[in-house]
């Protein structure tokens, strides 16, 4: 059994190490979600190593190994809420826009972790979580199910956020949330029913793999100059909306006289103009909408509103923001753009 456990830990650690290295190699600069993702991987790797230690020293006699068993199990329970808490912070960064609400939710996550720390401290005097019996035999205490239930309370208590911000959640985030809810729960259930079968934290490694492909790879595909999503991501999002018969608008725009800017002021200034337009595009749309660099000086906006006039309002906001920027005199030329708008209605398209 011990060899099977070590194989599971070994594969899980190799998987997480690959994800950590891949996320590091793929980017020159990290977003806040990527920084959190890397910390989640590190913490999960640490927990896997600690849990592997608990199984390695279990039932192996010796005073030194007694303390190794006691300390490793204590550390394991101390960290038991940390990965889920970090995942929820990660989701907050993907979904929420209000920094005050993010801080408030982080205080809730911190309170849950402090509760876990308190239970571990109480265990020193009462053994409510575990005891190490003669022969270094680990024995569960009555509070273990309660400690595991804290993860469930934390996760299911997060679900109202999904209802309140459902318009801001793209399909892949839902898939990650599903993986975060199902895989650890399945692993914890197996581990509770069949002691000695380490499944909880290997399942958390699979959640990291899901996040890597569902979210982090999408971030990597963004345009390196402007930070906007790519043409490939635009096509995928548009197809997603079409498949669900959702009404939306596409705004295609390009910068006027962009070639003259490059020829007169140089390509570095042309790049600056592209970045200015990209910033103003993001400033002019709602969070539910999205901006993409299509090609060269061409950009596309997807406006996820069922009202055809919503796209015209976006164009007016963009013109207003661009006019303010031009009046500030930050560039030796005046920026302007031309655009076209198309509205997609599934009922009209079908007919």
CSV table of C-alpha atoms in Angstrom, one decimal:
chain,number,residue,atom,x,y,z
A,1,UNK,CA,0.0,0.0,0.0
A,2,UNK,CA,2.8,2.4,0.9
A,3,UNK,CA,4.4,2.0,-2.6
A,4,UNK,CA,1.0,2.8,-4.2
A,5,UNK,CA,0.7,5.9,-2.1
A,6,UNK,CA,4.2,7.1,-3.0
A,7,UNK,CA,3.5,6.5,-6.7
A,8,UNK,CA,0.4,8.7,-6.4
A,9,UNK,CA,2.3,11.4,-4.6
A,10,UNK,CA,5.1,11.2,-7.1
A,11,UNK,CA,2.9,11.6,-10.1
A,12,UNK,CA,1.0,14.5,-8.5
A,13,UNK,CA,4.2,16.3,-7.6
A,14,UNK,CA,5.6,15.8,-11.2
A,15,UNK,CA,2.4,17.2,-12.6
A,16,UNK,CA,2.4,20.2,-10.4
A,17,UNK,CA,6.1,20.8,-11.1
A,18,UNK,CA,5.4,20.7,-14.8
A,19,UNK,CA,2.6,23.3,-14.4
A,20,UNK,CA,4.8,25.5,-12.3
A,21,UNK,CA,7.6,25.4,-14.9
A,22,UNK,CA,5.3,25.9,-17.8
A,23,UNK,CA,3.6,28.9,-16.3
A,24,UNK,CA,7.0,30.4,-15.6
A,25,UNK,CA,8.3,29.8,-19.1
A,26,UNK,CA,5.2,31.0,-20.9
A,27,UNK,CA,5.3,34.6,-19.7
A,28,UNK,CA,7.6,37.5,-19.2
A,29,UNK,CA,5.2,39.3,-16.8
A,30,UNK,CA,2.7,37.7,-14.5
A,31,UNK,CA,-0.9,38.7,-14.0
A,32,UNK,CA,-2.5,38.6,-10.5
A,33,UNK,CA,-4.2,35.4,-11.4
A,34,UNK,CA,-1.0,33.8,-12.6
A,35,UNK,CA,0.8,34.8,-9.4
A,36,UNK,CA,-2.0,33.2,-7.4
A,37,UNK,CA,-2.0,30.1,-9.6
A,38,UNK,CA,1.7,29.6,-8.9
A,39,UNK,CA,1.2,30.0,-5.1
A,40,UNK,CA,-1.6,27.5,-5.3
A,41,UNK,CA,0.7,25.0,-7.0
A,42,UNK,CA,3.5,25.6,-4.4
A,43,UNK,CA,1.1,25.2,-1.4
A,44,UNK,CA,-0.4,22.0,-2.9
A,45,UNK,CA,3.1,20.6,-3.5
A,46,UNK,CA,4.0,21.3,0.1
A,47,UNK,CA,0.9,19.6,1.3
A,48,UNK,CA,1.6,16.5,-0.9
A,49,UNK,CA,5.1,16.3,0.6
A,50,UNK,CA,3.8,16.6,4.2
A,51,UNK,CA,1.1,14.1,3.7
A,52,UNK,CA,3.6,11.7,2.1
A,53,UNK,CA,5.7,12.1,5.2
A,54,UNK,CA,2.7,11.2,7.4
A,55,UNK,CA,2.1,7.9,5.6
A,56,UNK,CA,5.9,7.2,5.5
A,57,UNK,CA,6.3,7.4,9.3
A,58,UNK,CA,3.0,5.8,10.2
A,59,UNK,CA,3.4,2.7,12.3
A,60,UNK,CA,7.2,3.0,12.2
A,61,UNK,CA,8.4,2.9,15.8
A,62,UNK,CA,11.0,5.3,17.3
A,63,UNK,CA,10.8,8.5,19.3
A,64,UNK,CA,12.2,10.7,16.5
A,65,UNK,CA,9.6,9.3,14.2
A,66,UNK,CA,6.9,9.9,16.8
A,67,UNK,CA,7.6,13.6,16.6
A,68,UNK,CA,7.9,13.5,12.8
A,69,UNK,CA,4.4,11.9,12.7
A,70,UNK,CA,2.9,14.3,15.2
A,71,UNK,CA,4.4,17.5,13.6
A,72,UNK,CA,3.6,16.4,10.0
A,73,UNK,CA,0.0,15.6,10.8
A,74,UNK,CA,-0.4,18.9,12.7
A,75,UNK,CA,1.1,20.8,9.7
A,76,UNK,CA,-1.2,18.9,7.4
A,77,UNK,CA,-4.3,20.0,9.3
A,78,UNK,CA,-3.0,23.5,9.6
A,79,UNK,CA,-2.8,23.8,5.8
A,80,UNK,CA,-6.0,21.9,5.0
A,81,UNK,CA,-8.0,25.0,4.1
A,82,UNK,CA,-5.2,26.9,2.4
A,83,UNK,CA,-5.5,25.6,-1.2
A,84,UNK,CA,-9.3,26.1,-1.4
A,85,UNK,CA,-8.9,29.6,0.1
A,86,UNK,CA,-6.4,30.5,-2.5
A,87,UNK,CA,-8.6,29.0,-5.3
A,88,UNK,CA,-11.4,31.2,-4.1
A,89,UNK,CA,-9.2,34.3,-4.1
A,90,UNK,CA,-8.2,33.2,-7.7
A,91,UNK,CA,-11.8,33.0,-8.7
A,92,UNK,CA,-12.5,36.4,-7.1
A,93,UNK,CA,-9.7,37.9,-9.3
A,94,UNK,CA,-11.4,36.3,-12.4
A,95,UNK,CA,-14.9,37.4,-11.5
A,96,UNK,CA,-15.1,40.4,-9.1
A,97,UNK,CA,-14.4,44.0,-10.0
A,98,UNK,CA,-14.8,45.7,-6.6
A,99,UNK,CA,-11.6,45.7,-4.7
A,100,UNK,CA,-13.4,46.3,-1.4
A,101,UNK,CA,-15.5,43.2,-1.9
A,102,UNK,CA,-12.3,41.2,-2.7
A,103,UNK,CA,-10.8,42.3,0.6
A,104,UNK,CA,-13.9,41.5,2.5
A,105,UNK,CA,-14.1,38.0,1.1
A,106,UNK,CA,-10.4,37.5,1.9
A,107,UNK,CA,-11.1,38.3,5.5
A,108,UNK,CA,-13.7,35.6,5.5
A,109,UNK,CA,-11.2,33.1,4.1
A,110,UNK,CA,-8.6,34.1,6.6
A,111,UNK,CA,-11.2,33.6,9.4
A,112,UNK,CA,-11.8,30.0,8.3
A,113,UNK,CA,-8.1,29.3,8.3
A,114,UNK,CA,-7.7,30.8,11.7
A,115,UNK,CA,-10.4,28.5,12.9
A,116,UNK,CA,-8.5,25.6,11.5
A,117,UNK,CA,-5.4,26.8,13.3
A,118,UNK,CA,-7.4,27.0,16.6
A,119,UNK,CA,-8.6,23.5,16.2
A,120,UNK,CA,-5.1,22.2,15.7
A,121,UNK,CA,-3.9,24.0,18.8
A,122,UNK,CA,-6.8,22.5,20.8
A,123,UNK,CA,-5.8,19.1,19.5
A,124,UNK,CA,-2.5,19.4,21.3
A,125,UNK,CA,-4.4,19.2,24.6
A,126,UNK,CA,-7.4,17.1,23.7
A,127,UNK,CA,-6.6,14.9,20.7
A,128,UNK,CA,-9.9,15.8,19.0
A,129,UNK,CA,-8.2,15.6,15.5
A,130,UNK,CA,-5.7,12.8,15.9
A,131,UNK,CA,-3.5,11.0,18.3
A,132,UNK,CA,-0.3,9.1,17.8
A,133,UNK,CA,-0.6,5.8,19.7
A,134,UNK,CA,2.2,3.5,20.8
A,135,UNK,CA,4.1,2.1,17.9
A,136,UNK,CA,3.5,5.5,16.1
A,137,UNK,CA,0.0,4.5,15.0
A,138,UNK,CA,-2.0,7.4,13.7
A,139,UNK,CA,-5.6,7.4,15.0
A,140,UNK,CA,-8.3,9.8,13.8
A,141,UNK,CA,-10.2,11.9,16.3
A,142,UNK,CA,-13.9,12.9,16.2
A,143,UNK,CA,-13.2,16.4,14.9
A,144,UNK,CA,-11.7,15.2,11.5
A,145,UNK,CA,-15.1,15.1,9.7
A,146,UNK,CA,-15.8,18.6,11.0
A,147,UNK,CA,-12.5,19.9,9.8
A,148,UNK,CA,-13.1,18.4,6.4
A,149,UNK,CA,-16.6,20.0,6.4
A,150,UNK,CA,-15.1,23.4,6.7
A,151,UNK,CA,-13.9,23.1,3.2
A,152,UNK,CA,-17.4,22.3,2.1
A,153,UNK,CA,-18.9,25.2,4.0
A,154,UNK,CA,-16.3,27.5,2.4
A,155,UNK,CA,-16.9,26.3,-1.1
A,156,UNK,CA,-20.7,26.2,-0.9
A,157,UNK,CA,-20.8,29.5,0.9
A,158,UNK,CA,-19.0,30.9,-2.2
A,159,UNK,CA,-21.8,29.9,-4.6
A,160,UNK,CA,-23.9,33.0,-4.1
A,161,UNK,CA,-21.1,34.9,-5.7
A,162,UNK,CA,-21.7,33.0,-8.9
A,163,UNK,CA,-25.4,34.0,-8.8
A,164,UNK,CA,-24.6,37.7,-8.2
A,165,UNK,CA,-21.9,37.9,-10.9
A,166,UNK,CA,-23.2,35.3,-13.3
A,167,UNK,CA,-23.1,37.8,-16.2
A,168,UNK,CA,-19.3,38.2,-15.8
A,169,UNK,CA,-18.5,34.5,-15.7
A,170,UNK,CA,-17.4,33.0,-19.0
A,171,UNK,CA,-18.0,29.3,-19.7
A,172,UNK,CA,-14.5,28.1,-18.8
A,173,UNK,CA,-14.7,29.7,-15.4
A,174,UNK,CA,-17.8,27.6,-14.7
A,175,UNK,CA,-15.9,24.5,-15.8
A,176,UNK,CA,-13.1,25.3,-13.3
A,177,UNK,CA,-15.6,25.9,-10.5
A,178,UNK,CA,-17.2,22.5,-11.3
A,179,UNK,CA,-13.8,20.8,-11.2
A,180,UNK,CA,-13.0,22.6,-7.9
A,181,UNK,CA,-16.3,21.4,-6.4
A,182,UNK,CA,-16.4,17.8,-7.7
A,183,UNK,CA,-12.8,16.5,-7.7
A,184,UNK,CA,-11.7,17.4,-4.2
A,185,UNK,CA,-15.0,16.2,-2.8
A,186,UNK,CA,-14.6,12.9,-4.6
A,187,UNK,CA,-11.1,12.6,-3.3
A,188,UNK,CA,-12.0,13.5,0.3
A,189,UNK,CA,-14.9,11.0,0.3
A,190,UNK,CA,-12.6,8.1,-0.9
A,191,UNK,CA,-10.0,9.1,1.6
A,192,UNK,CA,-12.5,9.2,4.5
A,193,UNK,CA,-14.1,5.9,3.6
A,194,UNK,CA,-10.8,4.0,2.8
A,195,UNK,CA,-8.1,5.2,5.2
A,196,UNK,CA,-4.7,4.9,3.6
A,197,UNK,CA,-5.9,5.8,0.1
A,198,UNK,CA,-4.5,9.3,-0.5
A,199,UNK,CA,-6.9,10.9,-3.0
A,200,UNK,CA,-7.8,14.4,-1.8
A,201,UNK,CA,-4.6,16.2,-2.7
A,202,UNK,CA,-3.9,14.3,-5.9
A,203,UNK,CA,-7.4,15.5,-6.9
A,204,UNK,CA,-6.4,19.0,-6.1
A,205,UNK,CA,-3.5,18.6,-8.5
A,206,UNK,CA,-6.0,17.7,-11.2
A,207,UNK,CA,-7.9,20.9,-10.4
A,208,UNK,CA,-4.6,22.8,-11.0
A,209,UNK,CA,-4.3,21.0,-14.4
A,210,UNK,CA,-7.9,22.0,-15.2
A,211,UNK,CA,-7.1,25.7,-14.4
A,212,UNK,CA,-4.0,25.5,-16.4
A,213,UNK,CA,-5.9,24.6,-19.6
A,214,UNK,CA,-9.2,26.3,-18.9
A,215,UNK,CA,-7.9,29.7,-17.7
A,216,UNK,CA,-4.1,30.2,-17.6
A,217,UNK,CA,-3.6,29.0,-21.2
A,218,UNK,CA,-6.2,31.6,-22.3
A,219,UNK,CA,-4.2,34.3,-20.6
A,220,UNK,CA,-1.0,33.2,-22.3
A,221,UNK,CA,-2.7,33.5,-25.7
A,222,UNK,CA,-3.3,37.2,-25.2
A,223,UNK,CA,-1.7,39.7,-27.6
A,224,UNK,CA,1.8,40.4,-26.2
A,225,UNK,CA,1.8,44.1,-27.1
A,226,UNK,CA,-1.6,45.3,-26.1
A,227,UNK,CA,-2.6,42.7,-23.6
A,228,UNK,CA,-5.9,42.2,-25.4
A,229,UNK,CA,-7.4,38.8,-26.2
A,230,UNK,CA,-6.4,37.3,-29.6
A,231,UNK,CA,-8.3,36.7,-32.8
A,232,UNK,CA,-8.5,33.0,-31.9
A,233,UNK,CA,-10.1,33.8,-28.5
A,234,UNK,CA,-12.5,36.2,-30.3
A,235,UNK,CA,-13.7,33.5,-32.7
A,236,UNK,CA,-14.1,31.0,-29.8
A,237,UNK,CA,-16.2,33.5,-27.8
A,238,UNK,CA,-18.4,34.5,-30.7
A,239,UNK,CA,-19.0,30.8,-31.5
A,240,UNK,CA,-19.8,30.2,-27.8
A,241,UNK,CA,-22.5,32.9,-28.0
A,242,UNK,CA,-23.8,31.7,-31.3
A,243,UNK,CA,-24.1,28.1,-30.0
A,244,UNK,CA,-26.2,29.4,-27.1
A,245,UNK,CA,-28.4,31.6,-29.4
A,246,UNK,CA,-27.4,34.7,-27.5
A,247,UNK,CA,-27.8,38.1,-29.1
A,248,UNK,CA,-24.7,40.2,-29.3
A,249,UNK,CA,-22.9,42.9,-31.4
A,250,UNK,CA,-19.6,42.9,-33.1
A,251,UNK,CA,-17.7,46.2,-33.5
A,252,UNK,CA,-14.8,46.1,-36.0
A,253,UNK,CA,-12.6,49.2,-35.9
A,254,UNK,CA,-9.2,50.3,-37.2
A,255,UNK,CA,-7.0,53.3,-36.6
A,256,UNK,CA,-7.1,56.1,-39.2
A,257,UNK,CA,-3.9,56.8,-41.0
A,258,UNK,CA,-2.0,54.3,-38.9
A,259,UNK,CA,0.6,53.7,-41.7
A,260,UNK,CA,1.4,57.4,-41.7
A,261,UNK,CA,2.0,57.3,-37.9
A,262,UNK,CA,4.5,54.4,-38.4
A,263,UNK,CA,6.2,56.1,-41.4
A,264,UNK,CA,6.4,59.6,-39.8
A,265,UNK,CA,7.1,58.8,-36.1
A,266,UNK,CA,8.5,55.2,-36.2
A,267,UNK,CA,7.2,51.8,-35.3
A,268,UNK,CA,7.8,52.4,-31.6
A,269,UNK,CA,5.3,55.3,-31.7
A,270,UNK,CA,3.0,53.1,-33.7
A,271,UNK,CA,3.1,50.5,-31.0
A,272,UNK,CA,2.3,53.1,-28.5
A,273,UNK,CA,-0.7,54.2,-30.5
A,274,UNK,CA,-2.0,50.6,-30.5
A,275,UNK,CA,-1.6,50.3,-26.8
A,276,UNK,CA,-3.5,53.6,-26.2
A,277,UNK,CA,-6.4,52.4,-28.3
A,278,UNK,CA,-6.3,49.0,-26.5
A,279,UNK,CA,-6.5,50.8,-23.1
A,280,UNK,CA,-9.3,53.0,-24.2
A,281,UNK,CA,-11.3,50.1,-25.6
A,282,UNK,CA,-11.1,48.3,-22.3
A,283,UNK,CA,-12.1,51.5,-20.5
A,284,UNK,CA,-15.1,52.0,-22.8
A,285,UNK,CA,-16.8,48.6,-22.4
A,286,UNK,CA,-18.5,46.9,-19.5
A,287,UNK,CA,-16.9,43.9,-17.8
A,288,UNK,CA,-19.2,41.5,-19.5
A,289,UNK,CA,-18.0,42.7,-22.9
A,290,UNK,CA,-14.6,41.9,-24.4
A,291,UNK,CA,-12.0,43.5,-26.6
A,292,UNK,CA,-9.7,41.8,-29.1
A,293,UNK,CA,-6.8,42.7,-31.3
A,294,UNK,CA,-7.8,41.2,-34.7
A,295,UNK,CA,-4.8,42.0,-36.9
A,296,UNK,CA,-2.4,45.0,-37.2
A,297,UNK,CA,-4.3,48.1,-36.3
A,298,UNK,CA,-7.7,46.3,-36.4
A,299,UNK,CA,-9.6,45.6,-33.3
A,300,UNK,CA,-12.9,43.8,-32.5
A,301,UNK,CA,-15.3,44.3,-29.6
A,302,UNK,CA,-17.9,41.8,-28.6
A,303,UNK,CA,-20.8,43.5,-26.9
A,304,UNK,CA,-22.9,40.9,-25.0
A,305,UNK,CA,-26.2,42.8,-24.9
A,306,UNK,CA,-29.5,41.9,-26.5
A,307,UNK,CA,-30.1,45.6,-27.3
A,308,UNK,CA,-28.8,46.6,-30.7
A,309,UNK,CA,-28.3,50.2,-29.6
A,310,UNK,CA,-25.8,49.1,-26.9
A,311,UNK,CA,-22.9,48.9,-29.5
A,312,UNK,CA,-23.6,52.5,-30.6
A,313,UNK,CA,-23.3,53.7,-27.0
A,314,UNK,CA,-20.0,51.9,-26.7
A,315,UNK,CA,-18.7,53.7,-29.8
A,316,UNK,CA,-19.8,57.0,-28.4
A,317,UNK,CA,-18.0,56.3,-25.1
A,318,UNK,CA,-14.9,55.4,-27.0
A,319,UNK,CA,-15.0,58.5,-29.1
A,320,UNK,CA,-15.4,60.6,-26.0
A,321,UNK,CA,-12.5,58.9,-24.2
A,322,UNK,CA,-10.3,59.3,-27.3
A,323,UNK,CA,-11.2,63.0,-27.7
A,324,UNK,CA,-10.2,63.6,-24.1
A,325,UNK,CA,-6.9,61.8,-24.7
A,326,UNK,CA,-6.2,63.8,-27.8
A,327,UNK,CA,-6.9,67.1,-26.0
A,328,UNK,CA,-4.4,66.1,-23.3
A,329,UNK,CA,-1.7,66.4,-26.0
A,330,UNK,CA,0.1,63.2,-25.0
A,331,UNK,CA,1.0,62.4,-28.6
A,332,UNK,CA,2.4,64.5,-31.6
A,333,UNK,CA,-0.6,63.5,-33.7
A,334,UNK,CA,-4.3,63.0,-33.4
A,335,UNK,CA,-5.8,59.5,-33.0
A,336,UNK,CA,-9.1,58.6,-34.6
A,337,UNK,CA,-10.7,55.4,-35.9
A,338,UNK,CA,-13.3,54.1,-38.3
A,339,UNK,CA,-15.7,51.3,-37.3
A,340,UNK,CA,-18.5,49.1,-38.5
A,341,UNK,CA,-21.2,47.3,-36.4
A,342,UNK,CA,-23.1,44.1,-36.9
A,343,UNK,CA,-25.8,42.8,-34.6
A,344,UNK,CA,-26.3,39.0,-34.3
A,345,UNK,CA,-29.8,37.7,-33.5
A,346,UNK,CA,-30.3,34.0,-33.6
A,347,UNK,CA,-33.9,34.2,-34.7
A,348,UNK,CA,-33.1,36.6,-37.5
A,349,UNK,CA,-30.0,34.5,-38.6
A,350,UNK,CA,-32.1,31.3,-38.6
A,351,UNK,CA,-34.8,32.9,-40.8
